[in-house]
Amino acid sequence: MGAERLYNRAVKSTCIKVLKVRVKDRHAPLLRSMATEVNLVWNYCNDLSDRMIRERGRWMSGFDFSAYTVGASKQFEHIGSSTIQETAEHYASKRYSAKRRKLRWRKSFGDKRSLGWVPFKARAAHWKHGQVFFAGSHFKVWDSFGLANYKFRAGCFTEDARGRWYFCICVSVDRTCPKGQDSIGIDLGLKTVATCSDGTVLEGRWYRHLEGKLAKAQRARRKRRARAIHAKIRNRRADALHKFSRNLVNRCGEIYVGDVSSSKLTKTTMAKSVLDASWASFKTMLDYKSQQAGIVYREINEAYTTRACSECGGLCGPQGIRALSVRDWQCVECGVQHDRDVNAARNILRLGAGHCAP
């Protein structure tokens, strides 16, 4: 039934988690210099890949790129071999996924410059004297996780559209024992981003709420203001999705979600609402948080879940895009009154629980 993922609660005692903390603004000039050198490595790999395929018909791997960049750290002032190798391997992985002979060039200057990115391998960064020590420099951060209690693995420094830098690091954490025993089904939509089988809903429309202010800033050509509004929209969306998904994982032992895809809907007049709902991000959050908590997470084929009555199973509900305005309906076979989204969520729960039954 759809894309299915089931996690055994007793497979591993630890799991990988990514921590993200803000870097103090005083380090921005140094990090931009590092990012410029990373862009040079990326563009070198891009050019090398293009020439190798055109001239020799050879697709290079991450190992090949690493061999061609041996000793390159002597040519740079700020980054070392760890960052160079990680950049080359990441480029090879991205190019392989895209199935193209080259990717976009990373630009270091101008209005369309690429956002800063400085990756590194495990053990290249560590916590020292209350700061992050990397490439011979100390970086002060707003430590909201207690980084001294973790052993750093691979990670990166990243820049957002407002020029703020963040330190992202992979760490190993103990898998928490699942506390909740409830099972819940979730129907994803546009009017409400997520509706649960118990009636809980997540309201969306984060972009719509600030659309007027954003349009005003764009008409006035206030780029900094527009970037700030975009960041506020993104932060509000991420905050709501994180809190809602965390609440579900904490109180449930089994989570079933409809496998709705936004790829086709983004080509319709509903594209703005679909992108604002960010279904993929929400499902990704539920996915990895379920792994960490050791609970069941499964995506269920949601065909006919809106039309089928969750009480008797009769197919008498609204169907098609034209019927999206019908939010409540009554089953003609059993007479039960349904909320459109809650009914679909209950059907998703029934399908998921039936699939997992022995």
Coordinates of C-alpha atoms in Angstrom, one line a residue:
M1 CA 0.0 0.0 0.0
G2 CA 1.9 3.0 -1.2
A3 CA 5.3 3.9 0.0
E4 CA 5.7 1.9 3.2
R5 CA 8.3 2.2 5.9
L6 CA 8.1 0.3 9.2
Y7 CA 10.6 0.7 11.9
N8 CA 11.3 -2.0 14.5
R9 CA 11.4 -0.5 17.9
A10 CA 14.3 -2.7 19.1
V11 CA 16.6 -2.6 16.1
K12 CA 19.2 -0.1 17.4
S13 CA 19.7 1.7 20.7
T14 CA 21.0 4.9 19.0
C15 CA 20.2 7.0 16.0
I16 CA 21.6 10.0 14.1
K17 CA 20.3 13.4 14.8
V18 CA 21.2 16.8 13.2
L19 CA 21.6 19.8 15.5
K20 CA 21.4 23.3 14.1
V21 CA 22.6 26.4 16.1
R22 CA 23.1 30.0 15.1
V23 CA 26.7 31.3 14.7
K24 CA 27.5 34.8 16.0
D25 CA 27.5 37.4 13.3
R26 CA 31.1 38.4 14.0
H27 CA 32.3 35.2 12.2
A28 CA 30.4 35.9 9.0
P29 CA 33.4 37.5 7.1
L30 CA 35.6 34.4 7.8
L31 CA 32.8 32.0 6.8
R32 CA 32.2 33.8 3.6
S33 CA 35.8 33.5 2.7
M34 CA 35.6 29.8 3.4
A35 CA 32.5 29.5 1.3
T36 CA 34.2 31.3 -1.6
E37 CA 37.0 28.6 -1.5
V38 CA 34.4 25.8 -1.3
N39 CA 32.7 27.3 -4.4
L40 CA 36.1 27.1 -6.2
V41 CA 36.4 23.4 -5.4
W42 CA 32.8 22.8 -6.5
N43 CA 33.2 24.6 -9.8
Y44 CA 36.5 22.7 -10.4
C45 CA 34.7 19.4 -10.0
N46 CA 31.9 20.7 -12.2
D47 CA 34.3 21.6 -15.0
L48 CA 36.2 18.4 -14.6
S49 CA 33.1 16.2 -14.7
D50 CA 31.9 18.0 -17.9
R51 CA 35.2 17.6 -19.7
M52 CA 35.7 13.9 -18.7
I53 CA 32.2 13.0 -20.0
R54 CA 32.5 15.0 -23.2
E55 CA 36.1 13.9 -24.1
R56 CA 36.4 10.4 -22.6
G57 CA 32.8 9.4 -21.9
R58 CA 33.7 8.7 -18.3
W59 CA 31.5 9.4 -15.3
M60 CA 33.6 10.2 -12.3
S61 CA 32.9 9.0 -8.7
G62 CA 33.5 10.8 -5.4
F63 CA 36.7 8.7 -5.1
D64 CA 37.9 10.0 -8.5
F65 CA 37.2 13.6 -7.5
S66 CA 39.0 13.2 -4.2
A67 CA 42.1 11.9 -6.1
Y68 CA 42.1 14.9 -8.4
T69 CA 41.9 17.3 -5.4
V70 CA 44.7 15.8 -3.3
G71 CA 47.0 18.5 -2.1
A72 CA 44.6 21.3 -3.0
S73 CA 44.5 22.5 0.6
K74 CA 47.9 24.1 0.0
Q75 CA 46.3 26.4 -2.5
F76 CA 43.7 27.7 0.0
E77 CA 44.0 29.9 3.0
H78 CA 41.0 29.0 5.0
I79 CA 39.8 25.4 4.2
G80 CA 41.5 22.1 4.7
S81 CA 41.5 18.7 3.1
S82 CA 38.4 17.6 5.1
T83 CA 36.3 20.3 3.6
I84 CA 37.7 19.8 0.1
Q85 CA 37.1 16.0 0.1
E86 CA 33.6 16.4 1.5
T87 CA 32.8 19.0 -1.1
A88 CA 34.0 16.7 -3.9
E89 CA 32.1 13.7 -2.6
H90 CA 28.9 15.8 -2.1
Y91 CA 29.2 17.1 -5.7
A92 CA 29.5 13.5 -7.0
S93 CA 26.5 12.4 -5.1
K94 CA 24.4 15.3 -6.3
R95 CA 25.4 14.9 -9.9
Y96 CA 24.7 11.2 -9.8
S97 CA 21.2 11.9 -8.4
A98 CA 20.5 14.5 -11.1
K99 CA 21.9 12.2 -13.8
R100 CA 23.5 15.1 -15.5
R101 CA 27.1 15.6 -16.7
K102 CA 27.4 18.9 -14.7
L103 CA 25.4 20.9 -12.2
R104 CA 24.9 24.6 -11.6
W105 CA 27.9 26.7 -11.0
R106 CA 28.3 28.1 -7.5
K107 CA 28.6 31.9 -7.6
S108 CA 30.6 33.8 -4.9
F109 CA 29.7 37.4 -5.9
G110 CA 26.9 39.4 -7.4
D111 CA 23.2 39.7 -6.7
K112 CA 22.7 36.0 -7.6
R113 CA 25.5 34.6 -5.5
S114 CA 25.0 31.2 -4.0
L115 CA 24.3 31.0 -0.3
G116 CA 27.3 30.1 1.7
W117 CA 28.1 26.5 2.5
V118 CA 31.1 25.0 4.2
P119 CA 30.9 21.2 4.7
F120 CA 33.4 19.0 6.6
K121 CA 33.9 15.4 7.6
A122 CA 33.7 13.7 11.0
R123 CA 36.3 14.8 13.6
A124 CA 37.1 18.0 11.6
A125 CA 35.1 20.1 14.1
H126 CA 34.9 19.7 17.9
W127 CA 33.8 21.6 21.0
K128 CA 36.6 23.4 22.7
H129 CA 36.5 26.0 25.5
G130 CA 32.7 26.6 25.0
Q131 CA 33.1 27.2 21.3
V132 CA 33.2 25.3 18.0
F133 CA 36.8 24.7 16.9
F134 CA 37.1 24.2 13.1
A135 CA 39.9 24.8 10.6
G136 CA 42.1 26.5 13.2
S137 CA 39.4 29.0 14.3
H138 CA 37.0 29.3 17.1
F139 CA 33.3 30.0 16.4
K140 CA 30.9 31.3 19.1
V141 CA 27.4 30.0 18.8
W142 CA 24.1 30.2 20.6
D143 CA 24.3 26.8 22.2
S144 CA 20.7 25.7 22.8
F145 CA 21.4 22.0 22.8
G146 CA 24.4 21.6 25.2
L147 CA 26.9 20.7 22.4
A148 CA 29.5 19.7 25.0
N149 CA 27.5 16.6 25.7
Y150 CA 27.7 15.3 22.1
K151 CA 30.4 13.7 20.0
F152 CA 30.5 15.5 16.6
R153 CA 30.3 13.7 13.3
A154 CA 30.1 15.2 9.8
G155 CA 28.4 18.6 9.4
C156 CA 28.5 22.0 7.7
F157 CA 28.2 25.7 8.1
T158 CA 25.3 27.1 6.1
E159 CA 24.1 30.7 5.3
D160 CA 20.5 31.8 4.9
A161 CA 19.1 34.5 2.6
R162 CA 19.6 37.2 5.3
G163 CA 23.3 36.5 5.7
R164 CA 23.0 34.6 9.0
W165 CA 25.2 31.6 9.5
Y166 CA 24.3 28.3 11.2
F167 CA 26.4 25.4 12.5
C168 CA 24.7 22.0 11.5
I169 CA 26.2 18.9 13.0
C170 CA 25.3 15.2 13.0
V171 CA 25.4 13.5 16.4
S172 CA 24.5 10.1 17.9
V173 CA 21.7 10.1 20.4
D174 CA 20.0 7.4 22.4
R175 CA 16.7 6.2 20.9
T176 CA 13.9 7.1 23.2
C177 CA 11.4 4.5 24.4
P178 CA 8.0 5.1 22.9
K179 CA 5.6 6.5 25.4
G180 CA 2.3 6.7 23.5
Q181 CA 0.2 3.7 22.5
D182 CA -2.4 5.4 20.4
S183 CA -2.8 4.8 16.6
I184 CA -3.6 7.8 14.4
G185 CA -4.4 8.4 10.8
I186 CA -3.6 11.7 9.1
D187 CA -5.2 13.2 6.0
L188 CA -3.2 16.0 4.3
G189 CA -5.0 18.8 2.6
L190 CA -5.1 22.5 1.7
K191 CA -7.8 24.1 3.9
T192 CA -6.1 22.4 6.8
V193 CA -2.5 21.1 6.3
A194 CA -3.2 18.0 8.4
T195 CA -6.4 16.5 9.9
C196 CA -6.1 13.6 12.3
S197 CA -8.5 10.8 12.9
D198 CA -9.2 12.1 16.4
G199 CA -10.3 15.5 15.1
T200 CA -7.0 17.3 15.7
V201 CA -6.1 19.7 12.9
L202 CA -3.1 21.8 11.8
E203 CA -4.0 25.1 10.3
G204 CA -1.8 26.4 7.5
R205 CA -1.8 29.4 5.2
W206 CA 1.5 30.8 6.5
Y207 CA 2.3 32.4 3.1
R208 CA -1.3 33.8 2.7
H209 CA -1.1 35.6 6.1
L210 CA 1.9 37.6 5.1
E211 CA 1.3 37.8 1.3
G212 CA 0.1 41.4 1.4
K213 CA 3.1 42.6 3.3
L214 CA 5.4 40.7 0.9
A215 CA 3.8 42.2 -2.2
K216 CA 4.1 45.7 -0.7
A217 CA 7.8 45.2 -0.1
Q218 CA 8.4 43.7 -3.5
R219 CA 6.6 46.6 -5.2
A220 CA 8.7 49.1 -3.3
R221 CA 11.9 47.1 -4.3
R222 CA 12.8 46.7 -0.7
K223 CA 14.9 43.5 -1.1
R224 CA 16.0 43.2 2.5
R225 CA 12.5 43.6 3.8
A226 CA 11.2 41.0 1.3
R227 CA 13.9 38.5 2.4
A228 CA 13.0 39.1 6.0
I229 CA 9.3 38.4 5.3
H230 CA 10.2 35.2 3.3
A231 CA 12.3 34.1 6.3
K232 CA 9.4 34.8 8.7
I233 CA 7.1 32.7 6.6
R234 CA 9.6 29.9 6.4
N235 CA 10.2 30.0 10.2
R236 CA 6.5 30.1 11.1
R237 CA 5.9 27.1 8.8
A238 CA 8.8 25.1 10.2
D239 CA 7.9 25.9 13.8
A240 CA 4.3 24.8 13.3
L241 CA 5.2 21.6 11.5
H242 CA 7.9 20.7 14.1
K243 CA 5.6 21.2 17.1
F244 CA 2.7 19.3 15.5
S245 CA 4.8 16.4 14.4
R246 CA 6.6 16.2 17.8
N247 CA 3.2 16.1 19.6
L248 CA 2.0 13.2 17.4
V249 CA 5.2 11.2 17.9
N250 CA 5.1 11.7 21.7
R251 CA 1.6 10.5 22.1
C252 CA 1.3 7.8 19.4
G253 CA 2.7 4.4 18.8
E254 CA 1.5 4.1 15.2
I255 CA 1.2 6.9 12.7
Y256 CA -0.4 6.4 9.2
V257 CA -0.3 9.2 6.6
G258 CA -2.0 9.4 3.2
D259 CA 0.5 9.2 0.3
V260 CA -0.8 12.4 -1.4
S261 CA 1.8 13.9 -3.8
S262 CA 2.1 17.6 -4.6
S263 CA 3.8 17.1 -8.0
K264 CA 0.6 17.2 -10.1
L265 CA -1.2 19.8 -8.0
T266 CA 1.7 22.3 -8.3
K267 CA 0.8 22.6 -12.0
T268 CA -2.8 23.8 -11.3
T269 CA -4.3 27.0 -9.9
M270 CA -3.8 25.5 -6.4
A271 CA 0.0 25.6 -6.7
K272 CA 0.5 28.4 -4.2
S273 CA -1.6 26.7 -1.5
V274 CA 0.1 23.3 -2.2
L275 CA 3.6 24.7 -1.8
D276 CA 2.6 26.6 1.3
A277 CA 1.2 23.4 2.9
S278 CA 4.6 21.8 2.5
W279 CA 3.4 18.2 2.8
A280 CA 6.8 16.7 1.9
S281 CA 8.5 18.5 4.8
F282 CA 5.8 17.4 7.3
K283 CA 6.1 13.7 6.2
T284 CA 9.9 13.9 6.4
M285 CA 9.6 15.2 10.0
L286 CA 7.3 12.5 10.9
D287 CA 9.5 9.9 9.2
Y288 CA 12.8 10.7 11.0
K289 CA 11.1 11.5 14.4
S290 CA 9.4 8.2 14.3
Q291 CA 12.7 6.5 13.6
Q292 CA 14.2 8.3 16.6
A293 CA 11.3 7.3 18.9
G294 CA 11.1 3.7 17.6
I295 CA 7.5 3.9 16.6
V296 CA 5.6 2.8 13.5
Y297 CA 5.3 5.2 10.6
R298 CA 3.7 4.2 7.3
E299 CA 2.4 6.0 4.2
I300 CA -0.9 4.6 3.0
N301 CA -2.5 4.6 -0.4
E302 CA -5.3 7.1 0.1
A303 CA -7.4 6.2 -2.9
Y304 CA -11.1 6.4 -2.2
T305 CA -10.5 7.4 1.5
T306 CA -12.5 10.7 0.9
R307 CA -15.4 9.0 -0.8
A308 CA -15.7 5.9 1.5
C309 CA -17.8 6.1 4.6
S310 CA -15.7 5.3 7.6
E311 CA -18.7 3.6 9.3
C312 CA -20.1 1.4 6.7
G313 CA -17.6 1.6 3.8
G314 CA -20.1 2.8 1.2
L315 CA -18.7 4.9 -1.7
C316 CA -21.1 7.9 -1.5
G317 CA -18.8 10.8 -0.6
P318 CA -17.8 13.8 -2.7
Q319 CA -15.4 13.2 -5.5
G320 CA -13.3 15.2 -7.9
I321 CA -11.8 18.7 -7.8
R322 CA -15.2 20.3 -8.2
A323 CA -16.3 18.8 -5.0
L324 CA -13.5 20.2 -2.9
S325 CA -15.9 22.9 -1.5
V326 CA -18.0 20.1 0.1
R327 CA -16.6 20.0 3.6
D328 CA -19.5 17.9 5.3
W329 CA -21.6 15.2 3.9
Q330 CA -24.0 12.5 5.0
C331 CA -23.8 8.8 4.0
V332 CA -26.9 7.8 2.1
E333 CA -26.4 4.2 3.2
C334 CA -26.1 4.5 7.0
G335 CA -27.0 8.1 7.6
V336 CA -23.9 9.1 9.5
Q337 CA -22.8 12.8 9.1
H338 CA -19.1 13.2 8.2
D339 CA -16.5 15.9 8.2
R340 CA -14.7 15.4 4.9
D341 CA -11.1 15.4 6.2
V342 CA -11.8 13.6 9.5
N343 CA -13.6 10.8 7.6
A344 CA -10.6 10.4 5.2
A345 CA -8.2 10.3 8.2
R346 CA -10.2 7.5 9.9
N347 CA -10.2 5.5 6.6
I348 CA -6.4 5.9 6.4
L349 CA -6.1 4.7 10.0
R350 CA -8.3 1.7 9.3
L351 CA -6.3 0.8 6.2
G352 CA -3.0 1.2 8.1
A353 CA -4.1 -0.8 11.1
G354 CA -5.4 -3.5 8.9
H355 CA -2.2 -3.8 7.0
C356 CA -0.1 -4.1 10.2
A357 CA -2.5 -6.7 11.7
P358 CA -1.0 -10.2 12.1

